């Protein structure tokens, strides 16, 4: 079996302690065949980074990392990847800050990744690149003569041409993506948007069954929804139900219902509208006052960026406002924490929550929605409220689907969920459970690797599967 080489911006080094918010490491755990090499940024900044990667051995995986300079960190990571690409890919043109020098630094870091990685490669390695930080890596590797199969998976949405055009280097970026053999997306919608961009921005390209040729290269796009280890997470949640932390949470509720939200503190996650909606629930339906508490775990993220700092101030304000308005001397409606919680503890919290509230304004997939479903007690499940703009909504149609921009609609859904009879909760849960168990992390990995392993021109052989 060929060696698998995973490349992502950040590498989950075994030496790093403490829970990290983010789905990649958990989802890829199943892909890590013995001998896998995982390459990326160490998370460290240094004056003159060594061009050679530093190696660290884990149980079955070797981690190879390079440092970034302070200037690279700022321009590549903070400014271009998270200040231009992230808002663009989440349909937030107003937040995009494009500077040509940041793009140059982005290309520079993709090149440096390629140079350090190329030194470690064997001829038959399968290379699987992850996410928007590394759109140019395939092209940079090809430039160095790397002929291995290279796949790319995008964890965010992809935007239609009207939006992509707003990025000054869009055509260059799209051309660079032709350095990959397989390009994967969570949903059909993102794949369709990508192929529309290809048709419109790369002249003369003919797309057929998700595949196209450009400048002598064949690229296959696929839909491969990411998931979680559903059975494993369900078992963790069942165990965690009796953990000290879950018991303390239960006790603190004093018999009240619990609504839960778990997100990185990011403007794409729709936290402002969610809090606004919870306030409206209490204002519009006073019967829920004192009867329900909302716990929001919002792990701090990208704190160096101005738009994240502004979001945090806005959230502080709205939490204070809501609690000031509705709190009573023995009840605080909105519990808001910005530190991380261990995954096992999180599982127990999901299980005691009557409502899982997942209302991103845009989200590639959203694993929290799947975790919430997996964690439920099958005999008395809670209700999932889910944004129609999360990739997960394409599959999890038995959730209460809401428009996250409409705080009143979210408030009404919360009201409906709090009053939902057991029979309806059971019916919805059964359907959701089936989907979550059907699109697991291991299926996600297996599907991607099946396509990546196909030799030369996989289009005709995989035709039917791509169309499905
Ligand atoms: C990107 C895409 C896509 C959160 N807080 C804590 C914690 N988390 C964990 C959750 C979940 C993960 O982080 C978050 O994953 P999401 O999928 O919800 O969102 P992103 O981080 O934005 O991930 C997204 C994903 O990539 C995978 O492709 O679904 O659309 O944006 O697992 O549980 N974990 C712990 N403590 C916390 O406080 N332990």
CSV table of C-alpha atoms and ligand atoms in Angstrom, one decimal:
chain,number,residue,atom,x,y,z
A,1,UNK,CA,0.0,0.0,0.0
A,2,UNK,CA,1.4,3.4,-0.9
A,3,UNK,CA,2.4,5.8,1.9
A,4,UNK,CA,-0.1,8.5,2.6
A,5,UNK,CA,1.2,12.1,3.0
A,6,UNK,CA,-1.3,14.5,4.6
A,7,UNK,CA,-0.6,18.2,4.2
A,8,UNK,CA,-2.4,20.9,6.2
A,9,UNK,CA,-1.6,24.3,7.4
A,10,UNK,CA,-1.4,23.3,11.1
A,11,UNK,CA,-0.3,19.9,12.2
A,12,UNK,CA,-1.8,18.3,15.3
A,13,UNK,CA,1.5,17.5,17.0
A,14,UNK,CA,1.4,14.8,19.7
A,15,UNK,CA,3.5,17.1,21.8
A,16,UNK,CA,0.8,19.7,22.0
A,17,UNK,CA,-1.4,19.4,25.0
A,18,UNK,CA,-5.0,20.6,25.6
A,19,UNK,CA,-8.2,20.5,23.5
A,20,UNK,CA,-8.2,22.4,20.3
A,21,UNK,CA,-11.4,23.5,18.6
A,22,UNK,CA,-11.4,22.4,14.9
A,23,UNK,CA,-12.6,19.3,13.1
A,24,UNK,CA,-9.7,18.3,10.9
A,25,UNK,CA,-7.5,16.2,13.2
A,26,UNK,CA,-10.5,14.3,14.6
A,27,UNK,CA,-11.9,13.6,11.1
A,28,UNK,CA,-8.6,12.4,9.7
A,29,UNK,CA,-7.7,10.1,12.5
A,30,UNK,CA,-9.2,7.3,10.5
A,31,UNK,CA,-7.1,8.0,7.4
A,32,UNK,CA,-3.9,7.6,9.3
A,33,UNK,CA,-2.6,4.3,7.9
A,34,UNK,CA,0.5,3.1,9.7
A,35,UNK,CA,3.5,5.0,8.3
A,36,UNK,CA,1.5,8.1,7.3
A,37,UNK,CA,3.5,11.3,7.1
A,38,UNK,CA,1.7,14.5,8.1
A,39,UNK,CA,3.3,17.7,6.9
A,40,UNK,CA,2.6,21.4,7.7
A,41,UNK,CA,3.4,24.4,9.9
A,42,UNK,CA,4.6,23.8,13.4
A,43,UNK,CA,2.6,26.7,14.8
A,44,UNK,CA,5.9,28.4,15.7
A,45,UNK,CA,7.4,31.6,14.3
A,46,UNK,CA,11.1,32.0,14.0
A,47,UNK,CA,13.7,34.5,12.6
A,48,UNK,CA,15.3,32.3,10.0
A,49,UNK,CA,13.3,29.1,9.6
A,50,UNK,CA,15.2,26.0,8.6
A,51,UNK,CA,14.3,25.0,5.0
A,52,UNK,CA,14.2,21.4,6.1
A,53,UNK,CA,11.2,20.0,8.0
A,54,UNK,CA,11.7,18.9,11.6
A,55,UNK,CA,10.5,15.3,12.2
A,56,UNK,CA,8.6,14.0,15.2
A,57,UNK,CA,7.3,10.4,15.5
A,58,UNK,CA,3.9,9.7,16.9
A,59,UNK,CA,2.3,6.2,17.3
A,60,UNK,CA,1.7,5.4,13.7
A,61,UNK,CA,2.3,8.8,12.0
A,62,UNK,CA,5.5,10.9,11.5
A,63,UNK,CA,4.9,14.6,11.7
A,64,UNK,CA,7.1,16.9,9.7
A,65,UNK,CA,6.8,20.6,10.4
A,66,UNK,CA,8.4,23.9,9.3
A,67,UNK,CA,8.3,27.2,11.1
A,68,UNK,CA,7.1,30.5,9.5
A,69,UNK,CA,8.8,33.9,9.9
A,70,UNK,CA,6.9,36.6,11.7
A,71,UNK,CA,6.3,38.3,8.3
A,72,UNK,CA,5.0,35.1,6.7
A,73,UNK,CA,2.7,34.5,9.6
A,74,UNK,CA,1.2,37.9,9.2
A,75,UNK,CA,0.9,38.1,5.5
A,76,UNK,CA,0.2,34.5,4.5
A,77,UNK,CA,-1.8,33.3,7.5
A,78,UNK,CA,-3.5,36.3,9.2
A,79,UNK,CA,-3.9,38.6,6.2
A,80,UNK,CA,-4.4,36.5,3.1
A,81,UNK,CA,-5.7,33.1,4.2
A,82,UNK,CA,-7.8,34.4,7.1
A,83,UNK,CA,-8.4,38.0,6.1
A,84,UNK,CA,-9.1,37.5,2.4
A,85,UNK,CA,-9.8,33.9,1.5
A,86,UNK,CA,-11.8,32.9,4.6
A,87,UNK,CA,-14.4,35.8,4.4
A,88,UNK,CA,-14.6,35.4,0.6
A,89,UNK,CA,-15.3,31.7,0.8
A,90,UNK,CA,-18.0,32.4,3.5
A,91,UNK,CA,-19.7,35.0,1.2
A,92,UNK,CA,-18.6,38.0,3.3
A,93,UNK,CA,-17.2,40.2,0.6
A,94,UNK,CA,-17.4,43.2,2.8
A,95,UNK,CA,-14.8,41.7,5.2
A,96,UNK,CA,-12.3,40.8,2.4
A,97,UNK,CA,-9.1,42.7,2.7
A,98,UNK,CA,-6.9,42.1,-0.3
A,99,UNK,CA,-3.3,43.3,-0.6
A,100,UNK,CA,-1.1,42.2,-3.4
A,101,UNK,CA,1.9,41.8,-1.1
A,102,UNK,CA,-0.1,39.4,1.1
A,103,UNK,CA,-0.9,37.3,-1.9
A,104,UNK,CA,2.8,37.2,-2.9
A,105,UNK,CA,3.6,36.0,0.7
A,106,UNK,CA,0.8,33.3,0.3
A,107,UNK,CA,2.4,32.1,-2.9
A,108,UNK,CA,5.8,32.2,-1.1
A,109,UNK,CA,4.7,30.0,1.8
A,110,UNK,CA,3.0,27.6,-0.6
A,111,UNK,CA,6.3,27.4,-2.4
A,112,UNK,CA,8.3,26.9,0.8
A,113,UNK,CA,5.9,24.1,1.8
A,114,UNK,CA,6.4,22.5,-1.6
A,115,UNK,CA,10.2,22.7,-1.4
A,116,UNK,CA,10.4,21.3,2.2
A,117,UNK,CA,7.9,18.6,1.4
A,118,UNK,CA,9.4,17.5,-2.0
A,119,UNK,CA,12.6,16.5,-0.1
A,120,UNK,CA,10.7,14.0,1.9
A,121,UNK,CA,8.6,12.4,-0.9
A,122,UNK,CA,8.9,8.9,-2.3
A,123,UNK,CA,7.8,8.1,-5.9
A,124,UNK,CA,4.6,6.3,-5.0
A,125,UNK,CA,3.4,8.5,-2.1
A,126,UNK,CA,-0.2,9.6,-2.2
A,127,UNK,CA,-0.4,13.3,-1.3
A,128,UNK,CA,-3.6,14.7,0.3
A,129,UNK,CA,-3.6,18.4,0.8
A,130,UNK,CA,-6.2,20.2,3.0
A,131,UNK,CA,-7.9,23.5,2.8
A,132,UNK,CA,-7.7,27.1,1.6
A,133,UNK,CA,-4.3,27.9,3.0
A,134,UNK,CA,-2.8,25.6,0.3
A,135,UNK,CA,-4.7,26.3,-2.9
A,136,UNK,CA,-1.3,26.7,-4.7
A,137,UNK,CA,0.6,23.8,-3.3
A,138,UNK,CA,-0.3,21.3,-6.2
A,139,UNK,CA,1.1,23.7,-8.8
A,140,UNK,CA,4.2,24.5,-6.7
A,141,UNK,CA,4.9,20.7,-6.3
A,142,UNK,CA,4.4,20.1,-10.1
A,143,UNK,CA,6.9,22.9,-10.8
A,144,UNK,CA,9.4,21.0,-8.7
A,145,UNK,CA,8.8,18.0,-10.9
A,146,UNK,CA,6.6,16.0,-8.4
A,147,UNK,CA,4.6,13.5,-10.4
A,148,UNK,CA,2.7,11.8,-7.6
A,149,UNK,CA,-1.0,11.7,-7.3
A,150,UNK,CA,-2.1,14.8,-5.4
A,151,UNK,CA,-5.5,15.4,-4.0
A,152,UNK,CA,-7.0,18.5,-2.4
A,153,UNK,CA,-10.0,18.8,-0.1
A,154,UNK,CA,-11.6,22.1,0.7
A,155,UNK,CA,-13.2,22.3,4.2
A,156,UNK,CA,-15.0,25.6,3.5
A,157,UNK,CA,-17.8,26.3,1.0
A,158,UNK,CA,-16.7,27.3,-2.6
A,159,UNK,CA,-18.3,30.4,-4.1
A,160,UNK,CA,-19.9,31.0,-7.5
A,161,UNK,CA,-18.1,33.0,-10.2
A,162,UNK,CA,-19.8,36.3,-9.3
A,163,UNK,CA,-18.1,36.2,-5.9
A,164,UNK,CA,-14.8,34.6,-6.9
A,165,UNK,CA,-14.3,37.4,-9.5
A,166,UNK,CA,-13.9,39.8,-6.7
A,167,UNK,CA,-10.6,38.2,-5.7
A,168,UNK,CA,-8.0,40.0,-7.8
A,169,UNK,CA,-5.9,36.8,-8.3
A,170,UNK,CA,-8.9,34.4,-8.9
A,171,UNK,CA,-7.8,33.1,-12.3
A,172,UNK,CA,-4.3,32.4,-11.1
A,173,UNK,CA,-5.6,30.6,-8.1
A,174,UNK,CA,-8.0,28.5,-10.1
A,175,UNK,CA,-5.3,27.6,-12.6
A,176,UNK,CA,-3.1,26.6,-9.8
A,177,UNK,CA,-5.8,24.2,-8.6
A,178,UNK,CA,-5.3,22.2,-11.8
A,179,UNK,CA,-2.0,21.0,-10.2
A,180,UNK,CA,-4.2,18.6,-8.2
A,181,UNK,CA,-5.6,15.3,-9.7
A,182,UNK,CA,-8.6,15.2,-7.4
A,183,UNK,CA,-10.4,18.2,-5.8
A,184,UNK,CA,-13.0,17.4,-3.1
A,185,UNK,CA,-15.9,19.3,-1.6
A,186,UNK,CA,-18.4,18.7,1.1
A,187,UNK,CA,-21.5,19.2,-1.0
A,188,UNK,CA,-22.8,19.2,-4.6
A,189,UNK,CA,-23.5,23.0,-4.3
A,190,UNK,CA,-19.8,23.7,-3.7
A,191,UNK,CA,-18.7,21.4,-6.5
A,192,UNK,CA,-21.2,23.0,-8.9
A,193,UNK,CA,-19.9,26.5,-7.9
A,194,UNK,CA,-16.3,25.3,-8.5
A,195,UNK,CA,-17.1,23.9,-11.9
A,196,UNK,CA,-19.0,27.1,-12.9
A,197,UNK,CA,-15.9,29.1,-12.0
A,198,UNK,CA,-13.7,26.7,-14.1
A,199,UNK,CA,-16.0,27.1,-17.1
A,200,UNK,CA,-16.2,30.8,-16.8
A,201,UNK,CA,-12.7,31.8,-15.7
A,202,UNK,CA,-10.5,29.2,-17.5
A,203,UNK,CA,-11.3,29.7,-21.1
A,204,UNK,CA,-11.8,26.7,-23.4
A,205,UNK,CA,-12.3,24.2,-20.6
A,206,UNK,CA,-14.9,21.4,-21.1
A,207,UNK,CA,-16.4,19.9,-18.0
A,208,UNK,CA,-17.9,16.4,-18.1
A,209,UNK,CA,-19.1,14.4,-15.2
A,210,UNK,CA,-17.3,16.6,-12.7
A,211,UNK,CA,-14.0,16.2,-14.5
A,212,UNK,CA,-12.1,18.6,-16.8
A,213,UNK,CA,-8.8,19.0,-18.6
A,214,UNK,CA,-6.8,22.2,-18.6
A,215,UNK,CA,-3.4,22.9,-20.0
A,216,UNK,CA,-2.7,19.2,-20.3
A,217,UNK,CA,-3.8,18.2,-16.9
A,218,UNK,CA,-6.9,16.2,-15.9
A,219,UNK,CA,-8.7,17.2,-12.8
A,220,UNK,CA,-11.6,15.3,-11.2
A,221,UNK,CA,-13.9,17.1,-8.7
A,222,UNK,CA,-15.8,14.9,-6.2
A,223,UNK,CA,-18.4,15.4,-3.5
A,224,UNK,CA,-17.3,13.8,-0.3
A,225,UNK,CA,-19.1,14.9,2.9
A,226,UNK,CA,-17.0,14.8,6.0
A,227,UNK,CA,-18.4,13.2,9.1
A,228,UNK,CA,-17.5,12.0,12.6
A,229,UNK,CA,-16.9,8.6,14.2
A,230,UNK,CA,-20.6,8.4,15.1
A,231,UNK,CA,-20.6,5.2,17.1
A,232,UNK,CA,-17.4,6.2,19.0
A,233,UNK,CA,-18.8,9.6,19.8
A,234,UNK,CA,-22.2,8.1,20.9
A,235,UNK,CA,-20.4,5.8,23.3
A,236,UNK,CA,-18.3,8.6,24.7
A,237,UNK,CA,-21.5,10.6,25.3
A,238,UNK,CA,-23.3,7.7,27.0
A,239,UNK,CA,-20.3,7.3,29.3
A,240,UNK,CA,-19.9,11.1,29.9
A,241,UNK,CA,-23.5,11.3,31.0
A,242,UNK,CA,-22.4,10.3,34.4
A,243,UNK,CA,-19.2,12.3,34.5
A,244,UNK,CA,-18.6,14.8,37.3
A,245,UNK,CA,-18.8,17.7,34.9
A,246,UNK,CA,-22.1,16.6,33.4
A,247,UNK,CA,-23.6,16.0,36.8
A,248,UNK,CA,-22.5,19.5,37.9
A,249,UNK,CA,-24.0,21.0,34.8
A,250,UNK,CA,-27.3,19.2,35.4
A,251,UNK,CA,-27.4,20.2,39.0
A,252,UNK,CA,-26.8,23.8,38.0
A,253,UNK,CA,-29.8,23.7,35.7
A,254,UNK,CA,-32.1,22.9,38.6
A,255,UNK,CA,-34.5,21.0,36.3
A,256,UNK,CA,-34.6,23.6,33.5
A,257,UNK,CA,-34.1,22.7,29.9
A,258,UNK,CA,-30.7,23.3,28.3
A,259,UNK,CA,-29.9,24.7,24.9
A,260,UNK,CA,-26.3,24.4,23.7
A,261,UNK,CA,-24.1,26.0,21.1
A,262,UNK,CA,-20.5,25.0,20.4
A,263,UNK,CA,-18.4,26.9,17.9
A,264,UNK,CA,-15.1,28.5,17.3
A,265,UNK,CA,-15.5,32.2,18.0
A,266,UNK,CA,-15.9,33.1,14.3
A,267,UNK,CA,-18.2,35.5,12.5
A,268,UNK,CA,-19.2,32.8,10.1
A,269,UNK,CA,-20.9,30.9,12.9
A,270,UNK,CA,-23.8,33.3,13.4
A,271,UNK,CA,-23.4,33.8,17.1
A,272,UNK,CA,-24.7,37.4,17.2
A,273,UNK,CA,-28.0,36.4,15.5
A,274,UNK,CA,-28.2,33.3,17.7
A,275,UNK,CA,-28.0,35.3,20.9
A,276,UNK,CA,-30.4,37.9,19.5
A,277,UNK,CA,-32.8,35.0,18.8
A,278,UNK,CA,-32.5,33.6,22.3
A,279,UNK,CA,-33.4,37.1,23.6
A,280,UNK,CA,-36.4,37.2,21.3
A,281,UNK,CA,-37.5,33.8,22.5
A,282,UNK,CA,-37.6,35.1,26.1
A,283,UNK,CA,-39.3,38.3,25.0
A,284,UNK,CA,-41.9,36.8,22.7
A,285,UNK,CA,-42.6,33.6,24.7
A,286,UNK,CA,-42.4,34.6,28.3
A,287,UNK,CA,-43.4,31.1,29.4
A,288,UNK,CA,-39.8,30.0,28.7
A,289,UNK,CA,-38.3,32.5,31.1
A,290,UNK,CA,-36.7,30.6,34.0
A,291,UNK,CA,-37.5,27.4,32.2
A,292,UNK,CA,-34.5,27.3,29.8
A,293,UNK,CA,-30.8,28.2,29.9
A,294,UNK,CA,-28.5,28.6,27.0
A,295,UNK,CA,-24.9,27.4,27.2
A,296,UNK,CA,-22.6,28.8,24.5
A,297,UNK,CA,-19.1,27.4,24.3
A,298,UNK,CA,-17.2,29.7,21.9
A,299,UNK,CA,-13.6,28.7,21.8
A,300,UNK,CA,-11.4,31.8,21.0
A,301,UNK,CA,-10.0,31.7,17.5
A,302,UNK,CA,-7.8,34.0,15.3
A,303,UNK,CA,-7.5,36.6,18.0
A,304,UNK,CA,-4.9,38.5,16.2
A,305,UNK,CA,-7.4,39.7,13.6
A,306,UNK,CA,-9.4,42.9,13.8
A,307,UNK,CA,-12.7,41.4,12.6
A,308,UNK,CA,-12.5,38.7,15.3
A,309,UNK,CA,-11.8,41.3,18.0
A,310,UNK,CA,-14.8,43.3,16.9
A,311,UNK,CA,-17.0,40.2,17.0
A,312,UNK,CA,-15.9,39.4,20.5
A,313,UNK,CA,-16.8,42.9,21.7
A,314,UNK,CA,-20.2,42.6,20.0
A,315,UNK,CA,-20.8,39.3,21.7
A,316,UNK,CA,-19.8,40.6,25.1
A,317,UNK,CA,-22.3,43.4,24.5
A,318,UNK,CA,-25.2,41.3,23.5
A,319,UNK,CA,-24.6,38.7,26.2
A,320,UNK,CA,-24.5,41.5,28.8
A,321,UNK,CA,-27.6,43.0,27.3
A,322,UNK,CA,-29.6,39.8,27.3
A,323,UNK,CA,-28.6,38.7,30.8
A,324,UNK,CA,-29.2,42.2,32.1
A,325,UNK,CA,-32.7,42.2,30.6
A,326,UNK,CA,-33.9,38.8,31.6
A,327,UNK,CA,-31.7,37.5,34.6
A,328,UNK,CA,-33.3,36.9,37.9
A,329,UNK,CA,-31.5,36.6,41.2
A,330,UNK,CA,-31.4,32.8,40.9
A,331,UNK,CA,-31.3,32.4,37.1
A,332,UNK,CA,-29.0,33.6,34.3
A,333,UNK,CA,-30.4,32.8,30.9
A,334,UNK,CA,-27.2,32.9,28.8
A,335,UNK,CA,-24.0,31.2,29.9
A,336,UNK,CA,-21.2,32.2,27.6
A,337,UNK,CA,-17.6,30.9,27.8
A,338,UNK,CA,-14.7,31.5,25.4
A,339,UNK,CA,-12.4,28.8,26.7
A,340,UNK,CA,-12.2,25.2,25.4
A,341,UNK,CA,-13.7,22.1,27.0
A,342,UNK,CA,-12.3,18.6,26.7
A,343,UNK,CA,-14.0,16.5,24.0
A,344,UNK,CA,-15.3,13.9,26.4
A,345,UNK,CA,-16.9,16.6,28.6
A,346,UNK,CA,-18.4,18.2,25.5
A,347,UNK,CA,-20.0,14.9,24.6
A,348,UNK,CA,-21.8,14.7,28.0
A,349,UNK,CA,-23.0,18.3,27.6
A,350,UNK,CA,-24.5,17.7,24.2
A,351,UNK,CA,-26.3,14.7,25.7
A,352,UNK,CA,-28.0,16.7,28.4
A,353,UNK,CA,-29.0,19.5,26.0
A,354,UNK,CA,-32.7,19.5,24.9
A,355,UNK,CA,-31.7,21.8,22.0
A,356,UNK,CA,-28.6,21.8,19.8
A,357,UNK,CA,-28.4,25.2,18.2
A,358,UNK,CA,-26.2,25.4,15.1
A,359,UNK,CA,-26.9,28.5,13.1
A,360,UNK,CA,-23.9,29.5,11.0
A,361,UNK,CA,-24.3,32.2,8.3
A,362,UNK,CA,-22.2,29.9,6.1
A,363,UNK,CA,-20.3,26.7,7.0
A,364,UNK,CA,-18.5,24.1,4.9
A,365,UNK,CA,-20.1,21.2,6.7
A,366,UNK,CA,-20.4,21.8,10.5
A,367,UNK,CA,-19.4,18.8,12.6
A,368,UNK,CA,-21.0,20.1,15.7
A,369,UNK,CA,-24.5,19.3,14.2
A,370,UNK,CA,-23.4,15.7,13.7
A,371,UNK,CA,-21.8,15.5,17.1
A,372,UNK,CA,-25.0,16.7,18.7
A,373,UNK,CA,-27.1,14.1,17.0
A,374,UNK,CA,-24.6,11.3,17.8
A,375,UNK,CA,-24.5,12.2,21.5
A,376,UNK,CA,-28.3,12.0,22.1
A,377,UNK,CA,-30.0,9.5,24.3
A,378,UNK,CA,-31.9,7.4,21.7
A,379,UNK,CA,-34.9,7.0,24.1
A,380,UNK,CA,-35.2,10.8,24.8
A,381,UNK,CA,-33.4,12.7,22.1
A,382,UNK,CA,-33.0,16.5,21.9
A,383,UNK,CA,-33.9,18.6,18.9
A,384,UNK,CA,-31.3,20.0,16.4
A,385,UNK,CA,-31.9,23.5,15.0
A,386,UNK,CA,-29.8,23.9,11.9
A,387,UNK,CA,-28.9,26.7,9.5
A,388,UNK,CA,-29.9,26.1,5.9
A,389,UNK,CA,-26.4,27.5,5.0
A,390,UNK,CA,-24.4,24.8,6.8
A,391,UNK,CA,-23.2,22.0,4.4
A,392,UNK,CA,-24.7,19.6,7.0
A,393,UNK,CA,-28.2,20.9,6.1
A,394,UNK,CA,-28.0,19.1,2.7
A,395,UNK,CA,-28.2,15.8,4.6
A,396,UNK,CA,-29.7,16.5,8.0
A,397,UNK,CA,-33.1,17.6,6.6
A,398,UNK,CA,-35.0,16.3,9.6
A,399,UNK,CA,-33.5,19.0,11.8
A,400,UNK,CA,-35.5,22.2,12.3
A,401,UNK,CA,-34.0,24.1,9.4
A,402,UNK,CA,-33.8,27.9,9.8
A,403,UNK,CA,-32.6,30.9,8.0
A,404,UNK,CA,-29.8,32.1,10.3
A,405,UNK,CA,-30.2,35.7,9.3
A,406,UNK,CA,-33.7,35.8,10.7
A,407,UNK,CA,-33.6,36.0,14.5
A,408,UNK,CA,-37.4,35.6,14.7
A,409,UNK,CA,-37.4,32.4,12.8
A,410,UNK,CA,-34.7,31.0,15.0
A,411,UNK,CA,-36.6,32.1,18.1
A,412,UNK,CA,-39.8,30.4,16.7
A,413,UNK,CA,-37.8,27.2,16.1
A,414,UNK,CA,-36.5,27.2,19.7
A,415,UNK,CA,-40.1,27.6,20.9
A,416,UNK,CA,-41.2,24.7,18.7
A,417,UNK,CA,-38.3,22.5,19.8
A,418,UNK,CA,-39.0,23.2,23.5
A,419,UNK,CA,-42.6,22.1,23.1
A,420,UNK,CA,-41.9,19.2,20.7
A,421,UNK,CA,-43.6,15.9,21.8
A,422,UNK,CA,-41.4,12.8,22.3
A,423,UNK,CA,-42.9,11.0,19.3
A,424,UNK,CA,-41.9,13.7,16.9
A,425,UNK,CA,-38.4,14.0,18.5
A,426,UNK,CA,-38.0,10.2,18.1
A,427,UNK,CA,-39.0,10.3,14.5
A,428,UNK,CA,-36.7,13.2,13.6
A,429,UNK,CA,-33.8,11.7,15.6
A,430,UNK,CA,-34.2,8.3,13.8
A,431,UNK,CA,-33.8,10.0,10.4
A,432,UNK,CA,-30.9,12.2,11.5
A,433,UNK,CA,-29.1,9.3,13.2
A,434,UNK,CA,-29.2,7.3,10.0
A,435,UNK,CA,-27.6,10.1,8.1
A,436,UNK,CA,-24.9,10.7,10.7
A,437,UNK,CA,-24.1,7.0,10.8
A,438,UNK,CA,-24.0,7.0,7.1
A,439,UNK,CA,-21.5,9.7,6.5
A,440,UNK,CA,-18.8,9.0,9.0
A,441,UNK,CA,-15.2,10.2,9.1
A,442,UNK,CA,-13.9,6.8,8.0
A,443,UNK,CA,-16.2,6.7,5.0
A,444,UNK,CA,-15.1,10.3,4.1
A,445,UNK,CA,-11.4,9.2,4.2
A,446,UNK,CA,-12.0,6.0,2.4
A,447,UNK,CA,-13.9,7.6,-0.5
A,448,UNK,CA,-11.3,10.4,-1.0
A,449,UNK,CA,-8.4,7.9,-1.0
A,450,UNK,CA,-10.3,5.6,-3.4
A,451,UNK,CA,-10.5,8.4,-6.0
A,452,UNK,CA,-6.9,9.5,-5.2
A,453,UNK,CA,-5.5,6.0,-5.7
A,454,UNK,CA,-7.0,5.6,-9.2
A,455,UNK,CA,-4.2,5.8,-11.7
A,456,UNK,CA,-4.3,8.2,-14.7
A,457,UNK,CA,-7.6,9.5,-16.0
A,458,UNK,CA,-10.1,8.1,-13.6
A,459,UNK,CA,-13.0,9.8,-15.4
A,460,UNK,CA,-14.6,6.9,-17.4
A,461,UNK,CA,-14.3,4.3,-14.7
A,462,UNK,CA,-15.8,6.4,-11.9
A,463,UNK,CA,-18.4,8.0,-14.1
A,464,UNK,CA,-21.5,6.6,-12.4
A,465,UNK,CA,-20.3,7.3,-8.8
A,466,UNK,CA,-19.4,10.9,-9.6
A,467,UNK,CA,-22.8,11.5,-11.0
A,468,UNK,CA,-24.6,10.1,-8.0
B,1,LIG,C1,-13.9,23.6,9.3
B,1,LIG,C2,-15.1,24.1,8.5
B,1,LIG,C3,-16.1,21.8,8.5
B,1,LIG,C4,-15.4,23.4,19.3
B,1,LIG,N1,-15.2,23.9,20.5
B,1,LIG,C5,-14.5,23.0,21.2
B,1,LIG,C6,-14.3,21.9,20.4
B,1,LIG,N2,-14.8,22.1,19.2
B,1,LIG,C7,-14.8,21.2,18.1
B,1,LIG,C8,-16.2,20.7,17.8
B,1,LIG,C9,-16.0,20.2,16.3
B,1,LIG,C10,-14.9,21.2,15.8
B,1,LIG,O1,-14.3,21.8,17.0
B,1,LIG,C11,-15.5,22.3,15.0
B,1,LIG,O2,-15.7,21.8,13.7
B,1,LIG,P1,-16.8,22.5,12.8
B,1,LIG,O3,-17.0,21.6,11.6
B,1,LIG,O4,-18.0,22.8,13.5
B,1,LIG,O5,-16.1,23.9,12.4
B,1,LIG,P2,-14.7,24.5,11.9
B,1,LIG,O6,-13.7,24.5,13.0
B,1,LIG,O7,-15.0,25.8,11.4
B,1,LIG,O8,-14.2,23.5,10.8
B,1,LIG,C12,-16.4,23.3,8.8
B,1,LIG,C13,-14.8,21.4,9.2
B,1,LIG,O9,-13.7,22.2,8.9
B,1,LIG,C14,-14.4,20.0,8.8
B,1,LIG,O10,-14.3,19.9,7.4
B,1,LIG,O11,-17.2,21.0,9.0
B,1,LIG,O12,-17.5,23.7,8.0
B,1,LIG,O13,-15.4,25.5,8.8
B,1,LIG,O14,-15.5,18.9,16.3
B,1,LIG,O15,-16.6,19.7,18.7
B,1,LIG,N3,-13.7,20.7,20.8
B,1,LIG,C15,-13.2,20.7,22.1
B,1,LIG,N4,-13.5,21.8,22.9
B,1,LIG,C16,-14.1,22.9,22.5
B,1,LIG,O16,-14.3,23.8,23.3
B,1,LIG,N5,-12.6,19.6,22.6
